[in-house]
Coordinates of C-alpha atoms and ligand atoms in Angstrom, one line a residue:
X14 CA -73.0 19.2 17.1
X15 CA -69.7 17.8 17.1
X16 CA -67.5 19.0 14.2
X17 CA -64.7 17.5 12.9
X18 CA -62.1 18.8 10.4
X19 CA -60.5 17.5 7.1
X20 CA -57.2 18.5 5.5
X21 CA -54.1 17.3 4.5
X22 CA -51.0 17.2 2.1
X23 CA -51.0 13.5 0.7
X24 CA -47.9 13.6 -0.9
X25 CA -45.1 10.9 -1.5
X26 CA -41.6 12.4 -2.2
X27 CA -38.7 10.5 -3.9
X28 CA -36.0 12.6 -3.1
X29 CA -33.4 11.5 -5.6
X30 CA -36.2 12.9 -8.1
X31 CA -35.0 16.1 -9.7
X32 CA -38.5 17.4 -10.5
X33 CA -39.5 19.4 -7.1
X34 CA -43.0 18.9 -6.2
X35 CA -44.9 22.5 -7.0
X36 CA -48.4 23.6 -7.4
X37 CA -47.8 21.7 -11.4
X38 CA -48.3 18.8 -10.0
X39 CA -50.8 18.7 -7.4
X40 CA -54.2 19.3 -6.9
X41 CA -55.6 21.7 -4.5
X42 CA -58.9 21.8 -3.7
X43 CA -60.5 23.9 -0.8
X44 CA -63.9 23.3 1.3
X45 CA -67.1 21.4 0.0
X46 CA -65.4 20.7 -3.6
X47 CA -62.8 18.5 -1.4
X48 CA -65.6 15.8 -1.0
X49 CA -66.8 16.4 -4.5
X50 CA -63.7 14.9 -5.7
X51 CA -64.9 11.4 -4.8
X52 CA -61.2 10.5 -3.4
X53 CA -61.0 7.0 -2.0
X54 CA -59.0 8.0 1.0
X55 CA -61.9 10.2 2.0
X56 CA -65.3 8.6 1.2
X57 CA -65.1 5.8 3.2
X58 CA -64.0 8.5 6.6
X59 CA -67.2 10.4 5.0
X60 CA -69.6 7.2 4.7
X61 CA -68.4 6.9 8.4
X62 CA -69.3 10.0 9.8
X63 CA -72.7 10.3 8.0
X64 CA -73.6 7.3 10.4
X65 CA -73.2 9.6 12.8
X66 CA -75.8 12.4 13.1
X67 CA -74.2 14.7 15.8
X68 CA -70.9 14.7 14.0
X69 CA -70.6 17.5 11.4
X70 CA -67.3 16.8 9.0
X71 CA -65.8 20.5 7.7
X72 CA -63.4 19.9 4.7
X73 CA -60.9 22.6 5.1
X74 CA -57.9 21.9 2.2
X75 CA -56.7 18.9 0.6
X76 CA -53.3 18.9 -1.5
X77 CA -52.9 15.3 -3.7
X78 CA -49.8 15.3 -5.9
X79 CA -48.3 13.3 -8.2
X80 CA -45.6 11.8 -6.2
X81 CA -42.5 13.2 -6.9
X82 CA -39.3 15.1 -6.3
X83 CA -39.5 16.6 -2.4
X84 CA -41.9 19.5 -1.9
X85 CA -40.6 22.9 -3.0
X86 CA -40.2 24.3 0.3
X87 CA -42.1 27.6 -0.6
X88 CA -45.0 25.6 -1.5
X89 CA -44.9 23.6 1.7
X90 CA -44.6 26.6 4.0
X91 CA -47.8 28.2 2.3
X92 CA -49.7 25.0 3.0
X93 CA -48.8 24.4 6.2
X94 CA -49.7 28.1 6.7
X95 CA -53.0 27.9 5.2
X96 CA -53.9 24.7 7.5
X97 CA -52.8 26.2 10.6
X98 CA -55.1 29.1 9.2
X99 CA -57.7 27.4 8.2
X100 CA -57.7 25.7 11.6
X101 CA -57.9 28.7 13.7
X102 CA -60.6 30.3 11.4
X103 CA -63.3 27.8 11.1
X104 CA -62.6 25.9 14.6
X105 CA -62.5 25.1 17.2
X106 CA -62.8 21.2 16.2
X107 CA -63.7 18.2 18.2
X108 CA -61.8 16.1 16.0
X109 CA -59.5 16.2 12.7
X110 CA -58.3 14.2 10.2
X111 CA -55.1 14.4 8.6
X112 CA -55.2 12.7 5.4
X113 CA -51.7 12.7 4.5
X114 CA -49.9 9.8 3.1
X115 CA -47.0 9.6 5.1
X116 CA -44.0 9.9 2.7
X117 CA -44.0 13.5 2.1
X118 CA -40.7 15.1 2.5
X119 CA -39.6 18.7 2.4
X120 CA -37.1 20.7 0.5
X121 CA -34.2 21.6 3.3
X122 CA -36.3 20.8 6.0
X123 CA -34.1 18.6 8.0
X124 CA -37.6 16.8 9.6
X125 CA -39.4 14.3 7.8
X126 CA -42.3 16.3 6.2
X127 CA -45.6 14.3 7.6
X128 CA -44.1 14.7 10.9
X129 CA -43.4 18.4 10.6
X130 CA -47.4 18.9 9.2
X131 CA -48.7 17.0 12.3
X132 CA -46.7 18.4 15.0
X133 CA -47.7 22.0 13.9
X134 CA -51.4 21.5 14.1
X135 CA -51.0 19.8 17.7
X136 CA -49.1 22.7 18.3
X137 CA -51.9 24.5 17.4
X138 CA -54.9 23.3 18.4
X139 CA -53.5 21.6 21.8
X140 CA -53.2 18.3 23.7
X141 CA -57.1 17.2 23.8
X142 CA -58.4 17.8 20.6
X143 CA -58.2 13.9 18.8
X144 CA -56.0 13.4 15.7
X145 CA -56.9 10.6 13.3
X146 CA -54.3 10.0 10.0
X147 CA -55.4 7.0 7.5
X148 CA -51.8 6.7 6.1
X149 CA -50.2 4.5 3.2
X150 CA -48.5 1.6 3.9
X151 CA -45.4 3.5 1.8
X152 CA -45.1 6.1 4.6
X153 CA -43.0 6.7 7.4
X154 CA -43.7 6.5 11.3
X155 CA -41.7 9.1 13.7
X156 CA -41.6 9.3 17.6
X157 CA -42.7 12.6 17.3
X158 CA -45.7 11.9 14.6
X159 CA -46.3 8.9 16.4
X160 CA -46.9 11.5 19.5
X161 CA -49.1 14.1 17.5
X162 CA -51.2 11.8 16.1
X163 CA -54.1 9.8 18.5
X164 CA -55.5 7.4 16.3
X165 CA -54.3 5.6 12.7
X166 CA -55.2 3.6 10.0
X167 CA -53.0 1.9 7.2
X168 CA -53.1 0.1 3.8
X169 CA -53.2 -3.5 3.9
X170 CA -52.7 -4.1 0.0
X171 CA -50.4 -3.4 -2.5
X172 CA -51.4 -2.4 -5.4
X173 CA -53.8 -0.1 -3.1
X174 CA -57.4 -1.1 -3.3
X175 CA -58.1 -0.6 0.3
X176 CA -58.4 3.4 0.2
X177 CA -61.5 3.0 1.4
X178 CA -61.6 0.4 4.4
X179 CA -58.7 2.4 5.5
X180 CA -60.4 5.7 5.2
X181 CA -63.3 4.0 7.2
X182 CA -61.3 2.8 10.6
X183 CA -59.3 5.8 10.8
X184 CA -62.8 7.6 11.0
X185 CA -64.2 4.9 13.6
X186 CA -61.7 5.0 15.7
X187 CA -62.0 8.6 15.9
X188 CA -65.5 8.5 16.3
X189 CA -64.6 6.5 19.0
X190 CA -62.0 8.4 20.9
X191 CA -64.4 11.4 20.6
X192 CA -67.3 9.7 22.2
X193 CA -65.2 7.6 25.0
X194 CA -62.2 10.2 25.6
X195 CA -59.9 7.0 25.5
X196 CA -55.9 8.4 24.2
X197 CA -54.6 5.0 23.1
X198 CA -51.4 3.9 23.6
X199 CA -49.0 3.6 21.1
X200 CA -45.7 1.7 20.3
X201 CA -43.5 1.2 17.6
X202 CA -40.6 -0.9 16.0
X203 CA -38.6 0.2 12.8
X204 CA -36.9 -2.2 11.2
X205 CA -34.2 -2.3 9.5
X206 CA -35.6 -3.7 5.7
X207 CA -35.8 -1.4 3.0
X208 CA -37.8 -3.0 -0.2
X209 CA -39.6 -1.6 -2.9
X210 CA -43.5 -1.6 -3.0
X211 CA -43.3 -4.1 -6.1
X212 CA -41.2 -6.5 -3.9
X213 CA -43.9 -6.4 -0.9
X214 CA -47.3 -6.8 -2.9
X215 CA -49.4 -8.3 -0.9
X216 CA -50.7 -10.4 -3.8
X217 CA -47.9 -12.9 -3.7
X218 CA -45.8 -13.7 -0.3
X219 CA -44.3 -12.7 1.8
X220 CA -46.3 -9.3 2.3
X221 CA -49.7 -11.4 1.5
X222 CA -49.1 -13.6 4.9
X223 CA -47.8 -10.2 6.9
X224 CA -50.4 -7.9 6.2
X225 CA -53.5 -10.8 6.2
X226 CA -52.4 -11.6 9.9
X227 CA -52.9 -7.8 10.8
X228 CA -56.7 -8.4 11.1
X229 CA -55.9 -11.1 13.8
X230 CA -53.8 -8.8 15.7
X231 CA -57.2 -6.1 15.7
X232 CA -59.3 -8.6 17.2
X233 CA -57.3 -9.2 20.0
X234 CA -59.1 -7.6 23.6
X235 CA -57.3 -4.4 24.1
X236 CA -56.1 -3.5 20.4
X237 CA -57.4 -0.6 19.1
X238 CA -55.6 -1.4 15.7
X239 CA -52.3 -2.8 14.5
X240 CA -49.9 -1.7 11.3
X241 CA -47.4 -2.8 9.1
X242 CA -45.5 -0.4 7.4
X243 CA -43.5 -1.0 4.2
X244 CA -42.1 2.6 4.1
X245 CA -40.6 4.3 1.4
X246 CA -37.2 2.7 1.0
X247 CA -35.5 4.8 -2.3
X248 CA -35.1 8.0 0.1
X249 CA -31.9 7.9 2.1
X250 CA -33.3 9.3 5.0
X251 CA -32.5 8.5 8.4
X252 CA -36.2 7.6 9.4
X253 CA -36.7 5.5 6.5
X254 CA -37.6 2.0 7.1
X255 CA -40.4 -0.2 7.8
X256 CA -42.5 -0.3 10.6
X257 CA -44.2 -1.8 13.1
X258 CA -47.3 -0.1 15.0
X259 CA -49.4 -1.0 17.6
X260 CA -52.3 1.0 19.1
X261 CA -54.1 -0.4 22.4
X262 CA -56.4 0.7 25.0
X263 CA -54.7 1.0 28.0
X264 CA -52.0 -0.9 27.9
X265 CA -47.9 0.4 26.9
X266 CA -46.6 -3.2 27.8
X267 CA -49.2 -4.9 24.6
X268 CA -48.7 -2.3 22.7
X269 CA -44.7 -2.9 23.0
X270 CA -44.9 -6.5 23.3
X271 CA -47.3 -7.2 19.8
X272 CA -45.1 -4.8 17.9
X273 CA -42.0 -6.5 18.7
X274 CA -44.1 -10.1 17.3
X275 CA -45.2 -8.4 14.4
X276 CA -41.1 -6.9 13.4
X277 CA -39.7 -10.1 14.4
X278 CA -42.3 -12.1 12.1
X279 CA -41.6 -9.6 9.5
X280 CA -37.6 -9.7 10.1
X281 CA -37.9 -13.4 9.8
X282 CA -39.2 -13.0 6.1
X283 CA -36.7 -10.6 5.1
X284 CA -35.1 -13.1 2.8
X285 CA -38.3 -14.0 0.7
X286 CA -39.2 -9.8 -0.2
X287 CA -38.7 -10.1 -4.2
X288 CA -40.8 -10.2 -7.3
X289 CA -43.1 -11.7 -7.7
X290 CA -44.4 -11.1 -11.3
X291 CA -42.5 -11.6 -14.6
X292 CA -39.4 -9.3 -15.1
X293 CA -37.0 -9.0 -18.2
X294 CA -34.5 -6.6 -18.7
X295 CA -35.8 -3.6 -21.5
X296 CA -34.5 -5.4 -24.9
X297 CA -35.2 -8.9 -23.5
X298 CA -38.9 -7.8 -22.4
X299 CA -39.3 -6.1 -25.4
X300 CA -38.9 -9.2 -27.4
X301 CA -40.8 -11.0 -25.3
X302 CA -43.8 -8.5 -25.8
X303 CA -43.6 -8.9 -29.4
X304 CA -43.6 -12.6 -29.2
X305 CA -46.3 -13.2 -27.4
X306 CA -49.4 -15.1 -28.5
X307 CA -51.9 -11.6 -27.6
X308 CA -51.9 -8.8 -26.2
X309 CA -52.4 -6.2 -24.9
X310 CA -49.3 -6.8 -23.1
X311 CA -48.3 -3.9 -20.8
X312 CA -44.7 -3.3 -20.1
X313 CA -43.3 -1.5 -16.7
X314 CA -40.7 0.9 -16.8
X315 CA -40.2 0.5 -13.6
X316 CA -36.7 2.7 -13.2
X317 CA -38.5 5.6 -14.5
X318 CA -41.6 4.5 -12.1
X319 CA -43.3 8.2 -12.2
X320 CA -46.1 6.9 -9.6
X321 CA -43.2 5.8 -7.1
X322 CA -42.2 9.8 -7.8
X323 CA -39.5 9.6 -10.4
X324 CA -39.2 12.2 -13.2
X325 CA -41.0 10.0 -15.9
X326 CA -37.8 12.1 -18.2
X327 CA -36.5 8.5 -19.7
X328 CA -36.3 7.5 -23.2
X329 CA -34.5 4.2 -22.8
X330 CA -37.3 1.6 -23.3
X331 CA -38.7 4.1 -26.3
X332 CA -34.8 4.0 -28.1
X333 CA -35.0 0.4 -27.5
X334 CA -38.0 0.0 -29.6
X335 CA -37.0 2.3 -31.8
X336 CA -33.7 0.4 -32.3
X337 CA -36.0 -3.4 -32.8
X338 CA -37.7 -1.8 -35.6
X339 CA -41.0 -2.9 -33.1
X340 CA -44.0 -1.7 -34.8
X341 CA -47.8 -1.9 -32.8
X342 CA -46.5 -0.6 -30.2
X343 CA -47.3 2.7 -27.9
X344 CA -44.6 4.6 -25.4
X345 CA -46.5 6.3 -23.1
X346 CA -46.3 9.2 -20.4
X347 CA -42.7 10.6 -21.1
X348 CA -42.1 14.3 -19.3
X349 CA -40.3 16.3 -22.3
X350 CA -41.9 19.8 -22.5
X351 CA -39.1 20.1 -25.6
X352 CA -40.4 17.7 -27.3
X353 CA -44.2 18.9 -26.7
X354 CA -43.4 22.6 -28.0
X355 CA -41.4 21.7 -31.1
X356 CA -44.8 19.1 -32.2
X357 CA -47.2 22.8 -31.3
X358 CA -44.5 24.3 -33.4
X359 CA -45.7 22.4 -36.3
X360 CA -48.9 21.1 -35.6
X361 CA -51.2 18.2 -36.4
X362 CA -50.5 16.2 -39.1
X363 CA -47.2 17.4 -39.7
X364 CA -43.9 15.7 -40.0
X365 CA -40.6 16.7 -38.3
X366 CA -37.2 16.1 -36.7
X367 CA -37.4 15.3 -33.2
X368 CA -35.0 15.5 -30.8
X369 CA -35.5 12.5 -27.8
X370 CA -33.6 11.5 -25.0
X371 CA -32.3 14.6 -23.4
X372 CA -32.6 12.7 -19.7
X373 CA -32.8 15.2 -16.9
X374 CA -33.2 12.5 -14.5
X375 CA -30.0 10.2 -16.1
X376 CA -27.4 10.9 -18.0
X377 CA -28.5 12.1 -21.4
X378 CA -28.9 10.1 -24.8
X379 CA -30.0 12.4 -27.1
X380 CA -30.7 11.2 -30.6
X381 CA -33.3 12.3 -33.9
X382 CA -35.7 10.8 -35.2
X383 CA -38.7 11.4 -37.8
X384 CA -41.3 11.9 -36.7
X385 CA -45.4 12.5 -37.3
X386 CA -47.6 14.6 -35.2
X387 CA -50.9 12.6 -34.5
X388 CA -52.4 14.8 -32.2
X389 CA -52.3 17.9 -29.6
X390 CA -53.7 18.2 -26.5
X391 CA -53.8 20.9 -23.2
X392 CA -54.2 18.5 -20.8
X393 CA -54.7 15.2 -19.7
X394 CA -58.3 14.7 -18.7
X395 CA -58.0 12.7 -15.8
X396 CA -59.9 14.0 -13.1
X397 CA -62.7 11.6 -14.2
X398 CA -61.4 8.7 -13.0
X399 CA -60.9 7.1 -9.7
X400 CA -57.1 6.8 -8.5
X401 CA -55.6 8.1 -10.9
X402 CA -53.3 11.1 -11.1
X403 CA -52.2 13.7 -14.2
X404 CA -51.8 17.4 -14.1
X405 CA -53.0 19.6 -16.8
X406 CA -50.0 20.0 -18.7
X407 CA -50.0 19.7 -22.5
X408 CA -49.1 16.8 -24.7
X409 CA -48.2 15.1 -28.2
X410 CA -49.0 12.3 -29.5
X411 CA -46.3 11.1 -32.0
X412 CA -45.4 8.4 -34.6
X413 CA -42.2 7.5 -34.9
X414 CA -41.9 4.9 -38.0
X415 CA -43.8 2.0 -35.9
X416 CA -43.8 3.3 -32.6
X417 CA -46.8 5.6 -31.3
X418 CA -45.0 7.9 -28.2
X419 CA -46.9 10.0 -26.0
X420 CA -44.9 13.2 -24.4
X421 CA -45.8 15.5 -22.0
X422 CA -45.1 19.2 -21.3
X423 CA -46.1 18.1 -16.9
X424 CA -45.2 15.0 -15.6
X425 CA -47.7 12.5 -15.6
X426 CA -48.7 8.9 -14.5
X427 CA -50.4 6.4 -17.0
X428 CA -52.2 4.1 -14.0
X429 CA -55.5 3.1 -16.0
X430 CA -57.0 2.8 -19.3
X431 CA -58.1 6.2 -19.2
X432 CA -55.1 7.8 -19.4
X433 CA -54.8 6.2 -22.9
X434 CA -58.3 7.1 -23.8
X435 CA -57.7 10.6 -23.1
X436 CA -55.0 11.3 -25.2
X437 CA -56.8 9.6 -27.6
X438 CA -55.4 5.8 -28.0
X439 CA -57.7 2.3 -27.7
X440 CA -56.6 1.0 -24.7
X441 CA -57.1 -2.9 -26.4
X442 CA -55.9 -1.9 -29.7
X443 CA -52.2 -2.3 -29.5
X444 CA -50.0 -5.3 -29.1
X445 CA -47.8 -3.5 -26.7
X446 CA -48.4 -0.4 -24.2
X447 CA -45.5 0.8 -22.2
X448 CA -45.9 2.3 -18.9
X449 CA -44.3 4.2 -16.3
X450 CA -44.9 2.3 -13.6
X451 CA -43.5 -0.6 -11.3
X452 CA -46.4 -2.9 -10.1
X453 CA -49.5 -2.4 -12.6
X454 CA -52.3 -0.5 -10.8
X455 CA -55.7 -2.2 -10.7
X456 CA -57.6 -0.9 -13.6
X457 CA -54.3 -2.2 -15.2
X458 CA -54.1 -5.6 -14.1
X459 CA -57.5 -5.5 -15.6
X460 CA -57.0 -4.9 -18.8
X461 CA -53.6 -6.2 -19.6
X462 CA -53.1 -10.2 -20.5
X463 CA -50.1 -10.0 -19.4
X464 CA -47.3 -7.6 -17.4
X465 CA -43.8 -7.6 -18.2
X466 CA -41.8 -5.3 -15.2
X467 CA -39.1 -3.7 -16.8
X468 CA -35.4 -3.9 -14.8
X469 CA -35.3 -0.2 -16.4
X470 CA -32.7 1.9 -14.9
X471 CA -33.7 5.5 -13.3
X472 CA -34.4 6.7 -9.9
X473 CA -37.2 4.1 -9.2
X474 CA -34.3 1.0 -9.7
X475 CA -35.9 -1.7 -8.0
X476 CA -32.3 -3.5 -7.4
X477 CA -31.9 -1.2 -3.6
X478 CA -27.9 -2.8 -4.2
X479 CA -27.3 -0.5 -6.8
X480 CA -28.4 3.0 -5.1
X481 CA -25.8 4.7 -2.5
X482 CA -27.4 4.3 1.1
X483 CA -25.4 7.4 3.5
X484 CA -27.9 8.7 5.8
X485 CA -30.6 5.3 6.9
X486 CA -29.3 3.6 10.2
X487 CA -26.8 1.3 9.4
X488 CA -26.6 -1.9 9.7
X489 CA -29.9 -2.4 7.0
X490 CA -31.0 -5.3 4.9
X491 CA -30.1 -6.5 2.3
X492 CA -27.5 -4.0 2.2
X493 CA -25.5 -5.4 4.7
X494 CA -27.1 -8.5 4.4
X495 CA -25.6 -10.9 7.0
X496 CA -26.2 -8.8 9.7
X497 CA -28.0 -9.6 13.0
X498 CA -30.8 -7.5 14.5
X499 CA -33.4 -8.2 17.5
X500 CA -36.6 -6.3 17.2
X501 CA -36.0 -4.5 20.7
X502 CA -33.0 -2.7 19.3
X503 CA -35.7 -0.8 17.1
X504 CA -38.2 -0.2 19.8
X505 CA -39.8 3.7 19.9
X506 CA -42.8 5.2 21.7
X507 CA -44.3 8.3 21.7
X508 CA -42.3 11.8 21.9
Ligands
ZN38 ZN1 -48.5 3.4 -1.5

């Protein structure tokens, strides 16, 4: 019996986040309750396996946060610990799959954090033993991950409904490499265009025509698989980027040579990365919201985007409402553990003087308000639903004149209707449901008749010409936007 080993940190860091990423807002589950968690990015490497009846899969540990400020770095060193345990105890292993997402970064590490995970278990378990990572298209590629690694998979869509296609090749190919002994080969390009996911949905162009001509690139004889990488382009990091990936059979030269096609048909789009959906500034959408024939009408606070890891701490679009005199509206998801305890102070029911807007995240803007206490809760009962993410922290619901708010003692992301059932609101009953996130999530596009994406400011701003770029290689687009660039200045391999 062949056995093959599961574990992972899948963890996407914004690192202008204040909010480090701790055992608050992860999950952390450990041997056969891994699988029972039903994660996309797993079930489809799972349904691959069980195909195979002399392949045994071992789920070691499996961290899945919400994505956030960088790993706290004591919390990082005691999972990379336990891995490397874990590892050594229950091997050895003819294969293993890292199921990180590729974006994880590190409190003072210096090293981007995927990289750093990866490295140590080659380290650890040696040169042979097969590697297989099914990343997100939001991660980051190094030379020296692309080294540790021996096979990959990647995203193809944006918003992500490909968890599990991508979870199944990153498994085949294993399977693969552990039947044949073939190492692929393995080049790269970065280049130099940093966008936000919500400009590269693959939905609308150009991201729909770069990522649908992947498949073509596959079928070619020789390819093991091809990638496109949008990367994660908020952190200021020097390997930040996006990426091109090849993996071939045999050959370096292919691999270099369709990499290079792919960044230079990616670098010749550049230009046309933008939105693609309806976009308003927060009064403007606001009004916009109210004035439309039906709803439900969700609303994006995109600069306070808490599933592209910001702190989810803002209260502009909520004083904004507040300031319209909107009524039939709900405010969702806002991080204020203040705000939660003075509601447990008083209880259900009551009435009382809030205090809102004391940004961590931005510069503060405190103000009162009266308020109503609907409801109490300890935590946000998500676990039931796919591909979405909470933490168990407690929350309030609160009525403020016609405004219904939720706030949250954890930070939290609203990326379904089942968020809003939890803490006990009709999903369909309001004319207006805001959101703190960019591009809506699938269940979301689902329910909503139509999406208004907040220009909100906050960590998550979608304008990349507002942040402060120090540490990316420079010259970048559109930063300095008239710049010229060939793909072969870009070029990596393996180290
Ligand atoms: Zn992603």
């Amino acid at each position: 019996m062949q056995r093959v080993a599961i574990l992972g940190f899948r963890h996407e860091a914004m690192i202008a986040c204040p909010f480090l990423t701790d055992p608050s807002t992860a999950n952390i589950w450990r041997g056969a309750e891994i699988l029972d968690q039903s994660l996309t990015t797993l079930t489809g490497l799972t349904d691959r396996f069980a195909r195979e009846p002399d392949m045994e899969v071992v789920p070691l540990l499996m961290v899945r946060t919400l994505p956030g400020g960088a790993f706290a770095r004591d919390f990082y060193d005691a999972i990379k610990q336990e891995s490397l345990d874990l590892l050594r105890q229950h091997g050895p292993f003819d294969g293993i799959v890292v199921a990180n997402h590729g974006a994880a970064e590190v409190e003072g590490l210096g090293v981007h954090g995927d990289t750093d995970y990866v490295v140590a278990i080659r380290a650890a378990v040696g040169p042979d033993v097969p590697i297989a990572i099914p990343f997100d298209m939001h991660g980051q590629v190094t030379p020296e991950l692309l080294g540790a690694l021996t096979v990959m998979s990647c995203l193809r869509t944006a918003p992500h409904r490909d968890n599990y296609e991508t979870s199944w090749r990153a498994a085949d190919q294993l399977v693969r490499v552990m039947r044949t002994g073939l190492r692929p080969r393995k080049m790269a390009v970065n280049i130099p265009i940093f966008v936000p996911g919500e400009k590269s949905m693959t939905s609308f162009e150009p991201a729909r025509e770069l990522f649908g001509m992947l498949p073509d690139y596959d079928a070619r004889p020789g390819v093991v698989e091809a990638h496109l990488f949008v990367g994660f382009g908020w952190n200021d990091l020097p390997w930040c980027g996006m990426k091109a990936v090849v993996l071939t059979e045999e050959s370096d030269e292919q691999a270099r040579d369709l990499a290079l096609e792919i960044a230079e048909r990616t670098w010749a789009q550049r230009h046309r990365f933008g939105l693609g959906m309806e976009t308003a500034d927060i009064r403007d959408g606001l009004l916009r919201a109210r004035d439309a024939a039906a709803g439900p009408v969700l609303l994006s606070d995109s600069g306070d985007n808490t599933t592209a890891g910001a702190g989810g701490d803002l209260c502009f679009v909520l004083e904004e409402a507040l300031d319209l005199g909107l009524v039939d509206i709900v405010v969702a998801g806002i991080f204020a553990p203040e705000v939660v305890a003075a509601c447990q102070a008083v209880g259900e029911g009551a009435a009382l003087t809030l205090e809102i807007g004391r940004h961590i995240s931005a510069a503060p803007q405190p103000r009162t308000v009266e308020a109503v206490v609907e409801a109490l809760g300890d935590r946000v009962d998500v676990h039931r639903f796919q591909n979405l993410r909470g933490s168990d922290g407690a929350w309030a619901r609160v009525r403020i004149g016609g405004v219904v708010a939720t706030f949250h003692a954890a930070r939290v992301s609203f990326t379904g209707p089942g968020h809003l059932e939890a803490v006990g609101i009709d999903p369909l009953a309001h004319k207006i449901t805001v959101v703190k996130v960019g591009y809506l999530h699938p269940a979301q596009e689902d329910m909503a008749a139509r999406h208004i994406c907040l220009l909100s400011p906050g960590v998550a701003d979608l304008d990349f010409l507002r942040l402060r770029y120090e540490h990316i290689a420079r010259p970048s687009f559109p930063m300095d936007g008239a710049m010229e660039w060939t793909p072969s200045q870009g070029l990596f391999g393996p180290a």
